[in-house]
mmCIF file of C-alpha atoms in Angstrom:
data_model
loop_
_atom_site.group_PDB
_atom_site.id
_atom_site.type_symbol
_atom_site.label_atom_id
_atom_site.label_comp_id
_atom_site.label_asym_id
_atom_site.label_seq_id
_atom_site.Cartn_x
_atom_site.Cartn_y
_atom_site.Cartn_z
ATOM 1 C CA UNK A 32 132.635 196.380 129.720
ATOM 2 C CA UNK A 33 134.566 192.861 131.089
ATOM 3 C CA UNK A 34 133.925 191.299 134.391
ATOM 4 C CA UNK A 35 136.150 188.336 134.803
ATOM 5 C CA UNK A 36 134.602 187.794 138.332
ATOM 6 C CA UNK A 37 131.193 189.153 137.704
ATOM 7 C CA UNK A 38 128.301 188.228 139.977
ATOM 8 C CA UNK A 39 125.500 188.951 137.549
ATOM 9 C CA UNK A 40 125.396 189.454 133.327
ATOM 10 C CA UNK A 41 122.866 191.656 131.657
ATOM 11 C CA UNK A 42 121.881 190.924 128.192
ATOM 12 C CA UNK A 43 119.344 192.590 126.051
ATOM 13 C CA UNK A 44 117.615 191.193 123.419
ATOM 14 C CA UNK A 45 114.820 192.712 120.779
ATOM 15 C CA UNK A 46 114.454 194.898 117.029
ATOM 16 C CA UNK A 47 111.336 197.011 117.478
ATOM 17 C CA UNK A 48 109.560 199.574 115.426
ATOM 18 C CA UNK A 49 106.932 201.520 116.049
ATOM 19 C CA UNK A 50 105.090 204.953 114.936
ATOM 20 C CA UNK A 51 104.934 207.651 117.163
ATOM 21 C CA UNK A 52 101.439 208.319 118.949
ATOM 22 C CA UNK A 53 100.297 205.018 118.022
ATOM 23 C CA UNK A 54 100.658 201.896 120.462
ATOM 24 C CA UNK A 55 101.089 199.159 117.626
ATOM 25 C CA UNK A 56 104.481 198.002 117.156
ATOM 26 C CA UNK A 57 106.526 195.631 114.700
ATOM 27 C CA UNK A 58 109.620 193.380 115.721
ATOM 28 C CA UNK A 59 110.248 191.228 118.831
ATOM 29 C CA UNK A 60 109.593 192.957 122.288
ATOM 30 C CA UNK A 61 113.137 194.243 123.905
ATOM 31 C CA UNK A 62 113.624 191.703 126.652
ATOM 32 C CA UNK A 63 116.483 191.990 129.344
ATOM 33 C CA UNK A 64 117.881 188.817 130.445
ATOM 34 C CA UNK A 65 120.025 188.270 133.873
ATOM 35 C CA UNK A 66 122.098 185.591 134.446
ATOM 36 C CA UNK A 67 123.287 184.668 137.903
ATOM 37 C CA UNK A 68 126.454 183.186 137.963
ATOM 38 C CA UNK A 69 127.069 183.052 142.131
ATOM 39 C CA UNK A 70 125.941 179.713 143.113
ATOM 40 C CA UNK A 71 126.592 180.498 146.591
ATOM 41 C CA UNK A 72 124.731 183.556 147.372
ATOM 42 C CA UNK A 73 121.685 185.574 146.698
ATOM 43 C CA UNK A 74 121.773 188.957 145.529
ATOM 44 C CA UNK A 75 118.800 192.020 145.410
ATOM 45 C CA UNK A 76 119.518 194.566 142.711
ATOM 46 C CA UNK A 77 118.235 197.609 143.290
ATOM 47 C CA UNK A 78 117.699 198.618 139.526
ATOM 48 C CA UNK A 79 115.917 201.310 137.560
ATOM 49 C CA UNK A 80 113.218 200.320 135.373
ATOM 50 C CA UNK A 81 111.865 197.517 137.445
ATOM 51 C CA UNK A 82 108.666 197.514 138.634
ATOM 52 C CA UNK A 83 108.324 194.552 141.080
ATOM 53 C CA UNK A 84 104.164 194.976 140.777
ATOM 54 C CA UNK A 85 104.163 194.147 137.006
ATOM 55 C CA UNK A 86 107.318 191.918 137.372
ATOM 56 C CA UNK A 87 109.064 193.535 134.923
ATOM 57 C CA UNK A 88 110.599 196.549 133.129
ATOM 58 C CA UNK A 89 109.455 199.997 132.149
ATOM 59 C CA UNK A 90 111.651 200.800 129.183
ATOM 60 C CA UNK A 91 111.345 204.443 129.581
ATOM 61 C CA UNK A 92 112.267 204.023 133.273
ATOM 62 C CA UNK A 93 115.385 202.414 132.709
ATOM 63 C CA UNK A 94 116.262 204.740 130.383
ATOM 64 C CA UNK A 95 115.642 207.569 132.765
ATOM 65 C CA UNK A 96 117.149 205.992 135.586
ATOM 66 C CA UNK A 97 120.227 205.096 133.341
ATOM 67 C CA UNK A 98 120.306 201.584 133.440
ATOM 68 C CA UNK A 99 120.292 201.729 129.306
ATOM 69 C CA UNK A 100 121.598 204.577 127.030
ATOM 70 C CA UNK A 101 120.080 205.475 124.255
ATOM 71 C CA UNK A 102 122.084 205.709 120.455
ATOM 72 C CA UNK A 103 121.125 207.471 117.463
ATOM 73 C CA UNK A 104 122.152 204.359 114.836
ATOM 74 C CA UNK A 105 123.380 206.665 112.244
ATOM 75 C CA UNK A 106 125.532 209.190 113.957
ATOM 76 C CA UNK A 107 126.067 206.565 116.755
ATOM 77 C CA UNK A 108 126.075 209.873 119.217
ATOM 78 C CA UNK A 109 124.408 209.336 122.287
ATOM 79 C CA UNK A 110 120.943 210.861 122.733
ATOM 80 C CA UNK A 111 120.537 212.469 126.339
ATOM 81 C CA UNK A 112 116.849 211.014 128.008
ATOM 82 C CA UNK A 113 115.993 213.408 131.242
ATOM 83 C CA UNK A 114 115.942 211.819 133.857
ATOM 84 C CA UNK A 115 113.251 211.460 136.762
ATOM 85 C CA UNK A 116 112.405 210.813 140.169
ATOM 86 C CA UNK A 117 111.200 207.068 139.840
ATOM 87 C CA UNK A 118 112.433 204.916 142.813
ATOM 88 C CA UNK A 119 114.468 201.617 141.350
ATOM 89 C CA UNK A 120 112.709 198.606 141.922
ATOM 90 C CA UNK A 121 114.408 195.742 144.055
ATOM 91 C CA UNK A 122 115.065 192.373 141.911
ATOM 92 C CA UNK A 123 116.132 189.759 144.536
ATOM 93 C CA UNK A 124 118.315 187.062 142.494
ATOM 94 C CA UNK A 125 118.517 183.313 143.841
ATOM 95 C CA UNK A 126 122.176 181.776 144.116
ATOM 96 C CA UNK A 127 122.358 179.784 140.998
ATOM 97 C CA UNK A 128 119.314 180.911 139.679
ATOM 98 C CA UNK A 129 118.558 180.193 136.018
ATOM 99 C CA UNK A 130 118.338 182.598 133.483
ATOM 100 C CA UNK A 131 115.529 185.111 133.700
ATOM 101 C CA UNK A 132 113.984 187.233 130.852
ATOM 102 C CA UNK A 133 112.272 190.244 131.569
ATOM 103 C CA UNK A 134 110.142 191.931 128.893
ATOM 104 C CA UNK A 135 110.962 195.889 128.652
ATOM 105 C CA UNK A 136 107.223 197.407 128.721
ATOM 106 C CA UNK A 137 106.774 200.129 126.211
ATOM 107 C CA UNK A 138 104.222 202.632 125.511
ATOM 108 C CA UNK A 139 105.146 204.508 121.887
ATOM 109 C CA UNK A 140 103.182 207.365 123.621
ATOM 110 C CA UNK A 141 105.147 207.896 126.808
ATOM 111 C CA UNK A 142 107.754 210.782 126.905
ATOM 112 C CA UNK A 143 110.761 210.360 127.668
ATOM 113 C CA UNK A 144 110.946 212.696 130.072
ATOM 114 C CA UNK A 145 120.562 205.796 143.185
ATOM 115 C CA UNK A 146 123.151 203.217 143.134
ATOM 116 C CA UNK A 147 122.666 200.561 145.326
ATOM 117 C CA UNK A 148 124.211 200.325 148.819
ATOM 118 C CA UNK A 149 127.086 197.744 147.992
ATOM 119 C CA UNK A 150 128.321 197.373 144.735
ATOM 120 C CA UNK A 151 129.157 193.704 142.786
ATOM 121 C CA UNK A 152 130.722 193.008 139.669
ATOM 122 C CA UNK A 153 128.180 192.932 136.843
ATOM 123 C CA UNK A 154 129.213 191.912 133.155
ATOM 124 C CA UNK A 155 127.267 193.846 130.117
ATOM 125 C CA UNK A 156 126.846 191.789 127.181
ATOM 126 C CA UNK A 157 127.500 193.949 124.003
ATOM 127 C CA UNK A 158 123.923 193.338 122.438
ATOM 128 C CA UNK A 159 121.933 196.591 121.747
ATOM 129 C CA UNK A 160 118.100 196.260 121.063
ATOM 130 C CA UNK A 161 117.381 198.494 117.747
ATOM 131 C CA UNK A 162 114.223 200.698 118.029
ATOM 132 C CA UNK A 163 112.818 202.294 114.584
ATOM 133 C CA UNK A 164 110.903 205.410 114.658
ATOM 134 C CA UNK A 165 108.487 206.256 112.007
ATOM 135 C CA UNK A 166 106.769 209.092 111.663
ATOM 136 C CA UNK A 167 102.845 209.554 110.299
ATOM 137 C CA UNK A 168 104.465 209.824 106.551
ATOM 138 C CA UNK A 169 106.856 206.928 106.966
ATOM 139 C CA UNK A 170 104.978 204.236 108.551
ATOM 140 C CA UNK A 171 104.334 201.337 107.476
ATOM 141 C CA UNK A 172 100.939 199.804 106.536
ATOM 142 C CA UNK A 173 98.602 199.431 110.295
ATOM 143 C CA UNK A 174 96.733 196.135 111.577
ATOM 144 C CA UNK A 175 95.104 195.371 114.460
ATOM 145 C CA UNK A 176 94.704 192.601 116.424
ATOM 146 C CA UNK A 177 92.176 191.924 119.718
ATOM 147 C CA UNK A 178 92.037 188.940 122.027
ATOM 148 C CA UNK A 179 88.935 188.960 124.692
ATOM 149 C CA UNK A 180 87.246 186.295 126.871
ATOM 150 C CA UNK A 181 83.728 185.264 125.194
ATOM 151 C CA UNK A 182 82.413 185.712 129.244
ATOM 152 C CA UNK A 183 83.703 187.115 132.224
ATOM 153 C CA UNK A 184 83.212 184.011 133.977
ATOM 154 C CA UNK A 185 84.630 180.910 132.918
ATOM 155 C CA UNK A 186 82.619 177.718 134.137
ATOM 156 C CA UNK A 187 84.964 174.476 134.455
ATOM 157 C CA UNK A 188 82.328 172.472 134.096
ATOM 158 C CA UNK A 189 82.456 173.440 130.022
ATOM 159 C CA UNK A 190 78.788 174.776 130.197
ATOM 160 C CA UNK A 191 78.302 177.636 128.771
ATOM 161 C CA UNK A 192 81.290 176.962 126.731
ATOM 162 C CA UNK A 193 84.220 179.603 127.121
ATOM 163 C CA UNK A 194 87.019 180.667 125.113
ATOM 164 C CA UNK A 195 89.324 183.254 123.707
ATOM 165 C CA UNK A 196 87.980 185.691 120.692
ATOM 166 C CA UNK A 197 90.227 186.641 118.166
ATOM 167 C CA UNK A 198 89.581 189.366 115.714
ATOM 168 C CA UNK A 199 91.818 190.481 113.153
ATOM 169 C CA UNK A 200 91.677 193.775 111.080
ATOM 170 C CA UNK A 201 93.537 195.701 108.267
ATOM 171 C CA UNK A 202 93.839 199.142 107.588
ATOM 172 C CA UNK A 203 95.465 198.728 104.320
ATOM 173 C CA UNK A 204 93.160 200.313 101.512
ATOM 174 C CA UNK A 205 93.176 197.554 99.491
ATOM 175 C CA UNK A 206 92.664 193.699 99.726
ATOM 176 C CA UNK A 207 95.438 191.270 101.258
ATOM 177 C CA UNK A 208 96.100 188.055 101.408
ATOM 178 C CA UNK A 209 97.928 185.845 104.547
ATOM 179 C CA UNK A 210 99.724 183.092 104.834
ATOM 180 C CA UNK A 211 98.436 181.453 107.843
ATOM 181 C CA UNK A 212 100.194 178.055 107.382
ATOM 182 C CA UNK A 213 102.150 177.103 110.444
ATOM 183 C CA UNK A 214 100.792 179.642 112.613
ATOM 184 C CA UNK A 215 98.734 178.812 115.589
ATOM 185 C CA UNK A 216 95.866 179.965 113.354
ATOM 186 C CA UNK A 217 96.145 176.696 111.413
ATOM 187 C CA UNK A 218 98.358 174.633 113.541
ATOM 188 C CA UNK A 219 98.033 174.881 117.521
ATOM 189 C CA UNK A 220 100.241 173.135 119.897
ATOM 190 C CA UNK A 221 98.957 174.824 122.726
ATOM 191 C CA UNK A 222 96.473 177.682 124.105
ATOM 192 C CA UNK A 223 100.236 179.143 124.945
ATOM 193 C CA UNK A 224 100.425 179.772 121.299
ATOM 194 C CA UNK A 225 97.487 182.116 121.272
ATOM 195 C CA UNK A 226 97.937 183.715 125.105
ATOM 196 C CA UNK A 227 99.664 184.464 127.673
ATOM 197 C CA UNK A 228 97.563 183.282 131.110
ATOM 198 C CA UNK A 229 98.804 183.867 134.875
ATOM 199 C CA UNK A 230 96.751 183.999 137.753
ATOM 200 C CA UNK A 231 96.683 186.565 140.666
ATOM 201 C CA UNK A 232 100.039 185.494 141.991
ATOM 202 C CA UNK A 233 101.921 186.001 138.968
ATOM 203 C CA UNK A 234 102.124 181.945 138.305
ATOM 204 C CA UNK A 235 101.336 180.902 134.310
ATOM 205 C CA UNK A 236 98.934 178.754 133.412
ATOM 206 C CA UNK A 237 100.628 175.381 131.982
ATOM 207 C CA UNK A 238 97.872 174.511 128.822
ATOM 208 C CA UNK A 239 98.202 171.149 127.401
ATOM 209 C CA UNK A 240 100.633 170.942 124.726
ATOM 210 C CA UNK A 241 100.381 168.491 121.428
ATOM 211 C CA UNK A 242 103.302 168.516 119.058
ATOM 212 C CA UNK A 243 103.410 167.890 115.531
ATOM 213 C CA UNK A 244 106.018 166.702 112.955
ATOM 214 C CA UNK A 245 106.728 166.553 109.258
ATOM 215 C CA UNK A 246 109.681 164.611 107.807
ATOM 216 C CA UNK A 247 110.903 165.333 104.364
ATOM 217 C CA UNK A 248 111.068 168.359 102.313
ATOM 218 C CA UNK A 249 107.601 170.669 103.011
ATOM 219 C CA UNK A 250 105.463 171.431 100.260
ATOM 220 C CA UNK A 251 103.644 174.452 99.472
ATOM 221 C CA UNK A 252 100.651 175.326 101.800
ATOM 222 C CA UNK A 253 96.929 174.746 100.348
ATOM 223 C CA UNK A 254 95.006 177.280 99.204
ATOM 224 C CA UNK A 255 93.497 176.904 102.596
ATOM 225 C CA UNK A 256 96.042 177.979 104.686
ATOM 226 C CA UNK A 257 95.672 181.140 103.023
ATOM 227 C CA UNK A 258 92.815 184.004 103.593
ATOM 228 C CA UNK A 259 92.176 187.241 101.744
ATOM 229 C CA UNK A 260 91.245 189.908 104.271
ATOM 230 C CA UNK A 261 88.907 193.359 103.165
ATOM 231 C CA UNK A 262 89.726 196.546 104.519
ATOM 232 C CA UNK A 263 88.414 197.179 108.001
ATOM 233 C CA UNK A 264 86.795 193.893 107.468
ATOM 234 C CA UNK A 265 87.978 191.644 110.518
ATOM 235 C CA UNK A 266 88.960 187.977 110.426
ATOM 236 C CA UNK A 267 87.577 186.426 113.166
ATOM 237 C CA UNK A 268 88.027 182.882 115.119
ATOM 238 C CA UNK A 269 87.140 181.516 118.470
ATOM 239 C CA UNK A 270 90.025 179.249 120.345
ATOM 240 C CA UNK A 271 87.824 177.416 122.901
ATOM 241 C CA UNK A 272 88.763 175.977 126.432
ATOM 242 C CA UNK A 273 86.904 172.186 126.858
ATOM 243 C CA UNK A 274 87.547 169.223 129.332
ATOM 244 C CA UNK A 275 89.779 166.511 128.581
ATOM 245 C CA UNK A 276 88.153 164.403 126.216
ATOM 246 C CA UNK A 277 89.314 160.726 127.095
ATOM 247 C CA UNK A 278 88.109 159.371 123.714
ATOM 248 C CA UNK A 279 90.120 161.844 121.114
ATOM 249 C CA UNK A 280 92.601 162.812 123.946
ATOM 250 C CA UNK A 281 92.201 166.278 123.409
ATOM 251 C CA UNK A 282 91.185 169.060 125.304
ATOM 252 C CA UNK A 283 92.283 169.573 129.289
ATOM 253 C CA UNK A 284 92.535 173.248 128.927
ATOM 254 C CA UNK A 285 89.754 173.610 131.533
ATOM 255 C CA UNK A 286 91.414 171.306 133.796
ATOM 256 C CA UNK A 287 94.656 173.247 133.675
ATOM 257 C CA UNK A 288 92.510 176.371 135.616
ATOM 258 C CA UNK A 289 91.837 176.788 139.665
ATOM 259 C CA UNK A 290 87.911 177.312 140.628
ATOM 260 C CA UNK A 291 87.315 180.381 141.822
ATOM 261 C CA UNK A 292 90.580 182.328 140.669
ATOM 262 C CA UNK A 293 90.990 185.401 138.726
ATOM 263 C CA UNK A 294 92.855 185.489 135.417
ATOM 264 C CA UNK A 295 94.771 187.818 133.735
ATOM 265 C CA UNK A 296 95.684 187.082 129.960
ATOM 266 C CA UNK A 297 97.351 188.718 126.946
ATOM 267 C CA UNK A 298 98.680 187.968 123.216
ATOM 268 C CA UNK A 299 101.109 185.867 122.987
ATOM 269 C CA UNK A 300 103.978 186.740 120.632
ATOM 270 C CA UNK A 301 103.206 183.886 118.534
ATOM 271 C CA UNK A 302 99.855 184.680 117.463
ATOM 272 C CA UNK A 303 100.789 188.264 117.097
ATOM 273 C CA UNK A 304 103.611 186.999 114.329
ATOM 274 C CA UNK A 305 100.952 184.917 113.108
ATOM 275 C CA UNK A 306 99.645 187.587 110.371
ATOM 276 C CA UNK A 307 103.008 188.656 109.368
ATOM 277 C CA UNK A 308 103.474 186.699 105.616
ATOM 278 C CA UNK A 309 101.234 188.904 103.408
ATOM 279 C CA UNK A 310 100.781 190.035 99.714
ATOM 280 C CA UNK A 311 98.830 192.977 98.530
ATOM 281 C CA UNK A 312 96.223 191.306 96.046
ATOM 282 C CA UNK A 313 93.257 188.688 96.185
ATOM 283 C CA UNK A 314 93.352 184.710 96.791
ATOM 284 C CA UNK A 315 92.904 184.274 93.085
ATOM 285 C CA UNK A 316 95.626 186.285 91.584
ATOM 286 C CA UNK A 317 98.378 185.267 94.458
ATOM 287 C CA UNK A 318 98.051 181.435 94.109
ATOM 288 C CA UNK A 319 97.605 181.404 90.757
ATOM 289 C CA UNK A 320 100.184 179.042 88.021
ATOM 290 C CA UNK A 321 102.164 175.931 89.244
ATOM 291 C CA UNK A 322 103.683 175.437 92.869
ATOM 292 C CA UNK A 323 107.364 177.067 91.209
ATOM 293 C CA UNK A 324 105.542 180.189 90.373
ATOM 294 C CA UNK A 325 103.610 180.194 93.840
ATOM 295 C CA UNK A 326 107.197 179.541 95.577
ATOM 296 C CA UNK A 327 108.252 182.263 93.588
ATOM 297 C CA UNK A 328 105.438 184.724 94.352
ATOM 298 C CA UNK A 329 105.412 184.080 98.078
ATOM 299 C CA UNK A 330 108.916 183.412 98.829
ATOM 300 C CA UNK A 331 110.973 185.849 101.665
ATOM 301 C CA UNK A 332 111.062 189.458 101.091
ATOM 302 C CA UNK A 333 109.138 189.330 97.291
ATOM 303 C CA UNK A 334 106.622 191.253 97.837
ATOM 304 C CA UNK A 335 104.522 192.103 101.211
ATOM 305 C CA UNK A 336 106.062 195.280 103.214
ATOM 306 C CA UNK A 337 109.248 194.469 105.137
ATOM 307 C CA UNK A 338 107.134 195.496 108.300
ATOM 308 C CA UNK A 339 103.702 196.422 109.544
ATOM 309 C CA UNK A 340 102.432 198.143 112.408
ATOM 310 C CA UNK A 341 100.107 195.936 114.952
ATOM 311 C CA UNK A 342 98.254 197.741 117.533
ATOM 312 C CA UNK A 343 97.369 194.872 119.997
ATOM 313 C CA UNK A 344 94.663 195.128 122.590
ATOM 314 C CA UNK A 345 95.201 195.378 126.083
ATOM 315 C CA UNK A 346 95.443 192.633 128.571
ATOM 316 C CA UNK A 347 92.287 191.352 129.647
ATOM 317 C CA UNK A 348 90.926 189.490 132.869
ATOM 318 C CA UNK A 349 88.182 186.812 134.012
ATOM 319 C CA UNK A 350 87.413 184.426 136.579
ATOM 320 C CA UNK A 351 86.256 180.796 136.825
ATOM 321 C CA UNK A 352 83.859 179.263 138.990
ATOM 322 C CA UNK A 353 83.063 175.287 139.199
#
């Protein structure tokens, strides 16, 4: 539907796959973008699915409230979704505000079971999000990823040391090898590659950031960029928060936090996707031969599952002290 004088535009993005009754998913989180075209007036949108307390949208409520429609991709037929009586949330959009992205929160265990006082012209950009649903028999391989703080209290003095502890586990019944090249596990630019951390007011922490670059064609990754994972044996590492080191110009994460503050953290999309390039077999087999043989073995689509479902740990909290 085109609205030439639209005050707002709504845009969807994402490609999500999941297995019923499990919390893990594959692909990218569905997101809703709101573009504000009016530079003279603000707008308060009364919109189904928006939850002000979470500063985000519930995909189930958005479907039940009529903000989104659900279609069968094969037949292009609309799938009826029972409505509910959830109160639509109010979202204030400033005049001339930049585009805002909102994650559409989705719980695969959920069952999908009033208009605003004044209508304003809204443009709906025609780009659907895709949901692929698997049953237990057809679901892709499963992984689990856990990110937790090393302590409940982060001392900004640096002692005792504080960090985010990662555990990643494969539930495939054979050995696999994961390529970690250019992921936060081998090339960390900043902690936002690992965790999204917000204070109680919802303001995101801005971590120190480093930029790396490579000129010319990239060589095939060295063997130490590959990790072998056995079934049920977790890969573990810790991302430490340190004070700024003037000698090496590294660290500075602790200076990004405020004392006596409670923070909430969650796994970043970059970390979650960092284990996506894997093959069945051990390192010795998969890294045998010359560079050309390795490149052929590891090129896109040459052996790993097209998708894998990753079950991610819940958001965590910690507090700071001087």
